[in-house]
Tab-separated table of C-alpha atoms in Angstrom:
chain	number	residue	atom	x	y	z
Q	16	UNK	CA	5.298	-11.895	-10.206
Q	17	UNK	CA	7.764	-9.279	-8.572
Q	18	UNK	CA	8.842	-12.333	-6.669
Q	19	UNK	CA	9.596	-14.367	-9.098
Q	20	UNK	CA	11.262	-11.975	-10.916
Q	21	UNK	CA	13.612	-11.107	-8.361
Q	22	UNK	CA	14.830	-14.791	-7.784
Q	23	UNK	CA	15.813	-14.863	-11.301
Q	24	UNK	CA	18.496	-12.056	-10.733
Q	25	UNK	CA	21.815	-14.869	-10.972
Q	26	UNK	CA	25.186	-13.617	-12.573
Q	27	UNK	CA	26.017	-10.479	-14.054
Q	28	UNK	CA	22.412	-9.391	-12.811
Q	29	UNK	CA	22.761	-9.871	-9.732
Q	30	UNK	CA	26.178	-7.197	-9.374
Q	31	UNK	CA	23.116	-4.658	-10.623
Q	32	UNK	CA	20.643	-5.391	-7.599
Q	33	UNK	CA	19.735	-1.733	-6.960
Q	34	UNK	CA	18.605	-0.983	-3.492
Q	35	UNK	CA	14.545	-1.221	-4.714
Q	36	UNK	CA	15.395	-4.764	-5.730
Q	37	UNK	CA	15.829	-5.317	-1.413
Q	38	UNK	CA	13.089	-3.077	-0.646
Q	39	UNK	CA	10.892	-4.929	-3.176
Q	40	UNK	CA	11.990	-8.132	-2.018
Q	41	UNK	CA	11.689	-7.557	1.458
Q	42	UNK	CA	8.001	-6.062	0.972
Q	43	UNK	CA	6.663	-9.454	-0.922
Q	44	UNK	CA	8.202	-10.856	2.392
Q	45	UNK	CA	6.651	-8.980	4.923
Q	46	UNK	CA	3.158	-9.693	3.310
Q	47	UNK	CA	4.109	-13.495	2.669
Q	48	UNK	CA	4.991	-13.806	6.718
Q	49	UNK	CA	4.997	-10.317	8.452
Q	50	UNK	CA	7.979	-8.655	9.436
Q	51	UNK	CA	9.764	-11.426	11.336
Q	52	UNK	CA	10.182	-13.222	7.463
Q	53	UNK	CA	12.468	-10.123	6.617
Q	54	UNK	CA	15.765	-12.294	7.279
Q	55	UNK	CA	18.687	-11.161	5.271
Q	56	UNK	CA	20.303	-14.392	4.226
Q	57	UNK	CA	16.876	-15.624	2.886
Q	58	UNK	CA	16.264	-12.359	1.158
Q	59	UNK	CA	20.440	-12.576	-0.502
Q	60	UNK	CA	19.049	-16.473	-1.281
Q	61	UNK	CA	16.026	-15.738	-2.822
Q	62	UNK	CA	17.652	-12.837	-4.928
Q	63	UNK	CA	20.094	-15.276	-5.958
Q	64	UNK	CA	23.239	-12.630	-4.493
Q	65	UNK	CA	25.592	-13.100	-1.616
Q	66	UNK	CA	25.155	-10.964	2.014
Q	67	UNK	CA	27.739	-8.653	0.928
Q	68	UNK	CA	25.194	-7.170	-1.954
Q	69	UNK	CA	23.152	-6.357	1.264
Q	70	UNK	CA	25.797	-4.210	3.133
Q	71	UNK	CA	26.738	-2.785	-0.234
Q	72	UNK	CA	22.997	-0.835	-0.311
Q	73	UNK	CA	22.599	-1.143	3.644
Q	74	UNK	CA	24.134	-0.473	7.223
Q	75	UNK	CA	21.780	-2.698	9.004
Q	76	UNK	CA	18.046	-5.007	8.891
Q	77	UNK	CA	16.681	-1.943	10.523
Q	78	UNK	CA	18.093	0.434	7.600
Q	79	UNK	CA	16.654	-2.009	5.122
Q	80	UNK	CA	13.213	-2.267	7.295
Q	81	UNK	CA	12.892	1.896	6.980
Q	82	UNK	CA	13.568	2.241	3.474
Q	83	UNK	CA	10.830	-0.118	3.134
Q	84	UNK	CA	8.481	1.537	4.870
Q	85	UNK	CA	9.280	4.480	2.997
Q	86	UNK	CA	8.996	3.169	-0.248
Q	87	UNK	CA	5.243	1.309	0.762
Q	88	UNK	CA	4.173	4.971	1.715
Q	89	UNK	CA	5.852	6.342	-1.436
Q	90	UNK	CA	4.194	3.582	-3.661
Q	91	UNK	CA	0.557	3.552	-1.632
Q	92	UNK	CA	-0.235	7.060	-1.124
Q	93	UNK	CA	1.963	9.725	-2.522
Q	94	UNK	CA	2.440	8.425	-6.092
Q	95	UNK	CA	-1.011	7.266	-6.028
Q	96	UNK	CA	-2.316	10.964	-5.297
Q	97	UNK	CA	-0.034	12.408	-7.577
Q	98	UNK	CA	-1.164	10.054	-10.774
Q	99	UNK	CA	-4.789	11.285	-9.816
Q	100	UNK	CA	-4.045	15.071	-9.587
Q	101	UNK	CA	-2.328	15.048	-13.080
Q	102	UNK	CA	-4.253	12.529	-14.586
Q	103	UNK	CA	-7.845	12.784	-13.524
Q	104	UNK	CA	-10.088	15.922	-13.733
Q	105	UNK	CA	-13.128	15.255	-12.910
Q	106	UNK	CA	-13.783	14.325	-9.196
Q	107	UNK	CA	-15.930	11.406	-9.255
Q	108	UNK	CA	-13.660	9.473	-11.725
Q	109	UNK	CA	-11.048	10.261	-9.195
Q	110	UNK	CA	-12.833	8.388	-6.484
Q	111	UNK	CA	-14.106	5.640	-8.865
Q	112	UNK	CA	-10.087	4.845	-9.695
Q	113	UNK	CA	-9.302	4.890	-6.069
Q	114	UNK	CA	-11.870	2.629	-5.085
Q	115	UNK	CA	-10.932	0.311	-7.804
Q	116	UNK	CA	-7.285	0.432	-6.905
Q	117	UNK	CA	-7.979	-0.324	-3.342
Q	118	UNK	CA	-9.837	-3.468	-4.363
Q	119	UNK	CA	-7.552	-4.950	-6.957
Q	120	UNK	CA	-6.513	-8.596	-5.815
Q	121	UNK	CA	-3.153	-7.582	-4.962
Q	122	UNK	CA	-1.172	-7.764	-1.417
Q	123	UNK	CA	-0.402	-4.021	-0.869
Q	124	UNK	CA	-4.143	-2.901	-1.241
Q	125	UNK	CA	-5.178	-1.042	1.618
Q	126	UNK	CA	-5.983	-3.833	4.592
Q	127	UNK	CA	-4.105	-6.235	2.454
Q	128	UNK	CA	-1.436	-8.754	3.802
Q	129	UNK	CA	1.398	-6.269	3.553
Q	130	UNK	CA	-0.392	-3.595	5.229
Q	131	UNK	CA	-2.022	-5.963	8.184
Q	132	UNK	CA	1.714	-7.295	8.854
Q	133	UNK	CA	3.001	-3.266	8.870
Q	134	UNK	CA	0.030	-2.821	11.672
Q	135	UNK	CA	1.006	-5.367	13.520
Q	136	UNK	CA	4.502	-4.165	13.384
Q	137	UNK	CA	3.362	-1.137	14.312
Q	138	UNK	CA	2.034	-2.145	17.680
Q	139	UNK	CA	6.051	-2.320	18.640
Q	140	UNK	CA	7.545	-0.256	16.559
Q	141	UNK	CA	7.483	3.781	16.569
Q	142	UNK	CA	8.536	4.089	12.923
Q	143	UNK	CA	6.220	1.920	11.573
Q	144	UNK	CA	3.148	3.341	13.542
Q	145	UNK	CA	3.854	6.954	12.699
Q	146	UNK	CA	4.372	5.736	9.018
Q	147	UNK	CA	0.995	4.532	9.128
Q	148	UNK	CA	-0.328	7.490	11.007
Q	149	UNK	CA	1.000	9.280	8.283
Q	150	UNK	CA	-0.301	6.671	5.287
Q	151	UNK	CA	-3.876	6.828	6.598
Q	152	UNK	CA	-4.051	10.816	6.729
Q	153	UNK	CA	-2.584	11.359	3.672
Q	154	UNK	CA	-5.400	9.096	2.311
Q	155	UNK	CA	-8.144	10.654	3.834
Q	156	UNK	CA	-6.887	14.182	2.847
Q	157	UNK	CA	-7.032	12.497	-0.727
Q	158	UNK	CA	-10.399	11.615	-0.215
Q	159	UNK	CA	-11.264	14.552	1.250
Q	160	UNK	CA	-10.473	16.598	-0.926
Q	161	UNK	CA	-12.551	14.615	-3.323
Q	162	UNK	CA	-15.824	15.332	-1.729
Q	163	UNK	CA	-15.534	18.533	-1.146
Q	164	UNK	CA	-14.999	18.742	-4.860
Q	165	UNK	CA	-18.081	17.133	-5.355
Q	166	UNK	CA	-19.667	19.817	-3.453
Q	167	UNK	CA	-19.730	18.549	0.239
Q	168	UNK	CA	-19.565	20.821	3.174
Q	169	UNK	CA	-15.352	20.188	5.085
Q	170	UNK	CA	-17.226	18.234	7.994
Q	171	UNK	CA	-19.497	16.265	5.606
Q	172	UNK	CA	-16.624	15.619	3.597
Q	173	UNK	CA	-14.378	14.708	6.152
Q	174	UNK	CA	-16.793	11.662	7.515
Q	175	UNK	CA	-17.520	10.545	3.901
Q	176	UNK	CA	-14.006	9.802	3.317
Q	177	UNK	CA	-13.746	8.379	6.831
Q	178	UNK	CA	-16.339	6.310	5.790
Q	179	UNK	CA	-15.062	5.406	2.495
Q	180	UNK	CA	-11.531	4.504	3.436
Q	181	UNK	CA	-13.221	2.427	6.627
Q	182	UNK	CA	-15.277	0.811	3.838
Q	183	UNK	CA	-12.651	-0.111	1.797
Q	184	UNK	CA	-9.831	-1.078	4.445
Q	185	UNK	CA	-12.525	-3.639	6.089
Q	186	UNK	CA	-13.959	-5.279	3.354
Q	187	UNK	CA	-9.934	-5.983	2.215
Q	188	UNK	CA	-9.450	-7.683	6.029
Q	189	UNK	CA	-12.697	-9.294	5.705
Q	190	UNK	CA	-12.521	-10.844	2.369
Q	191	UNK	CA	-9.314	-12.676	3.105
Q	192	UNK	CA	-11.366	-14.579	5.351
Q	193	UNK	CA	-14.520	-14.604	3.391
Q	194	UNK	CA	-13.248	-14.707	-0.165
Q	195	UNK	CA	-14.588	-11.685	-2.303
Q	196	UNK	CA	-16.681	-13.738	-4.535
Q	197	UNK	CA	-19.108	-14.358	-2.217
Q	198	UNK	CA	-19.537	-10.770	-0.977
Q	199	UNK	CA	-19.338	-9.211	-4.886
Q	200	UNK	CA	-23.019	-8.564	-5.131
Q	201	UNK	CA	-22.587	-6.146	-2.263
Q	202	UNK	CA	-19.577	-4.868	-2.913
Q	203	UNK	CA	-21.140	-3.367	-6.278
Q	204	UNK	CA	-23.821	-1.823	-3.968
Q	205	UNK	CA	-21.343	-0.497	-1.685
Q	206	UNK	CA	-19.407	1.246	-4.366
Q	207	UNK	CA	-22.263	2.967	-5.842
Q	208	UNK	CA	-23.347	3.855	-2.395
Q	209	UNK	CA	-20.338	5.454	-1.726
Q	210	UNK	CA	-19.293	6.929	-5.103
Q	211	UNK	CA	-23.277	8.581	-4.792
Q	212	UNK	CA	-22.784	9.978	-1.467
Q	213	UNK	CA	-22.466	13.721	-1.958
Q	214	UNK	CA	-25.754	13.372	-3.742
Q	215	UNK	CA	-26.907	12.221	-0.566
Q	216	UNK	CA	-25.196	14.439	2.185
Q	217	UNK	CA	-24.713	17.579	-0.022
C-alpha cells in the first residue's frame, strides 16, 4: 500500500523524498483521520526522514496542505478526464469506466474517506471548499459531456450527470456504513439504470 511503501523510505532513500512522497503521505493521512492527522513530525516519522526533509520541499503545514489539495484534484478529476478523452471513444464505455472507477474499494473514490475529511475541511477552510467547488464541476462537465454524446438534449444531460455523480457520491458515504456487499444486487441495477439513461430521456 502507498502507505506502507512510504514508511519504508530509511537511508539513502529517504535524501530522495520528492515533494509527492509528502503530498502522498499526507493524503493517506487525511483519509486515515481527516485533516487534523496531517502533523508534520508524524508524517517525517512515518516516512522514516527528519523535519528538515519537510522545510526542504515546504515553507509551512499550510503550503504542504495546498499542494495536497492540488494534487487530489489533479489525480481525481483532471488526469482522470484526460485518460478518458485519449483513451476511450465511444461514449458509453466512457461512462461505464467512470462508474467503475468511482466504485473501486479505494479511499480517494468520490465520497470516500479522503474526500468526506476534504468536505469537512471545507466547512472552515476557503481553499479547500473552492477546490471542491471546482472538483465537483469539473466532474459533472465530464459527465456531461458524456450524455450529450449519447444523444441527450444540454438540460437532459445536465440532470443525468447530476444524477449520476449524486448516485455514485452517496452510495460511496453510504456503504461505509452499510458495507457494499449487502447493497451489490442493487448497485448492479443502479449501474445499468444509469449507464441506460439516454435511452430513456433522449
Amino acid at each position: 500500500s502507498m502507505a506502507k511503501r512510504l514508511t519504508k523510505a530509511k537511508g539513502p532513500e529517504a535524501d530522495r523524498l520528492t515533494k509527492r512522497d509528502w503530498v502522498r503521505a499526507a493524503l493517506v493521512e487525511v483519509g486515515r483521520g481527516g485533516v487534523a492527522n496531517v502533523r508534520i513530525e508524524a508524517l517525517a516519522r512515518e516516512l522514516g526522514v527528519t523535519k528538515g526533509s519537510f522545510y526542504w520541499h515546504f515553507k509551512d503545514r499550510d503550503a504542504l496542505l495546498n499542494e495536497m489539495l492540488r494534487f487530489w484534484q489533479e489525480t481525481s478529476t483532471l488526469r482522470i478526464a484526460e485518460f478518458i478523452q485519449t483513451n476511450i471513444e465511444d461514449p458509453r464505455e466512457r461512462l461505464s469506466f467512470l462508474i467503475k472507477v468511482a466504485s473501486e474499494d479505494r479511499p480517494d473514490i468520490p465520497g470516500g474517506p479522503i474526500e468526506h475529511a476534504l468536505r469537512e475541511w471545507a466547512r472552515s477552510s476557503e481553499i479547500a471548499r473552492r477546490t471542491l467547488s471546482e472538483v465537483d464541476s469539473e466532474r459533472l462537465e465530464i459527465m456531461t459531456q458524456i450524455y450529450l454524446d449519447l444523444g441527450m438534449s444540454l438540460p437532459r444531460a445536465k440532470a443525468a450527470a447530476l444524477l449520476a455523480l449524486s448516485h455514485l457520491i452517496g452510495v460511496n458515504v453510504i456503504h461505509r456504513d452499510v458495507g457494499r456487499q449487502a447493497l451489490r444486487s442493487q448497485l448492479e441495477i443502479c449501474l445499468i439504470f444509469l449507464l441506460n439513461l439516454p435511452d430513456a430521456m433522449a
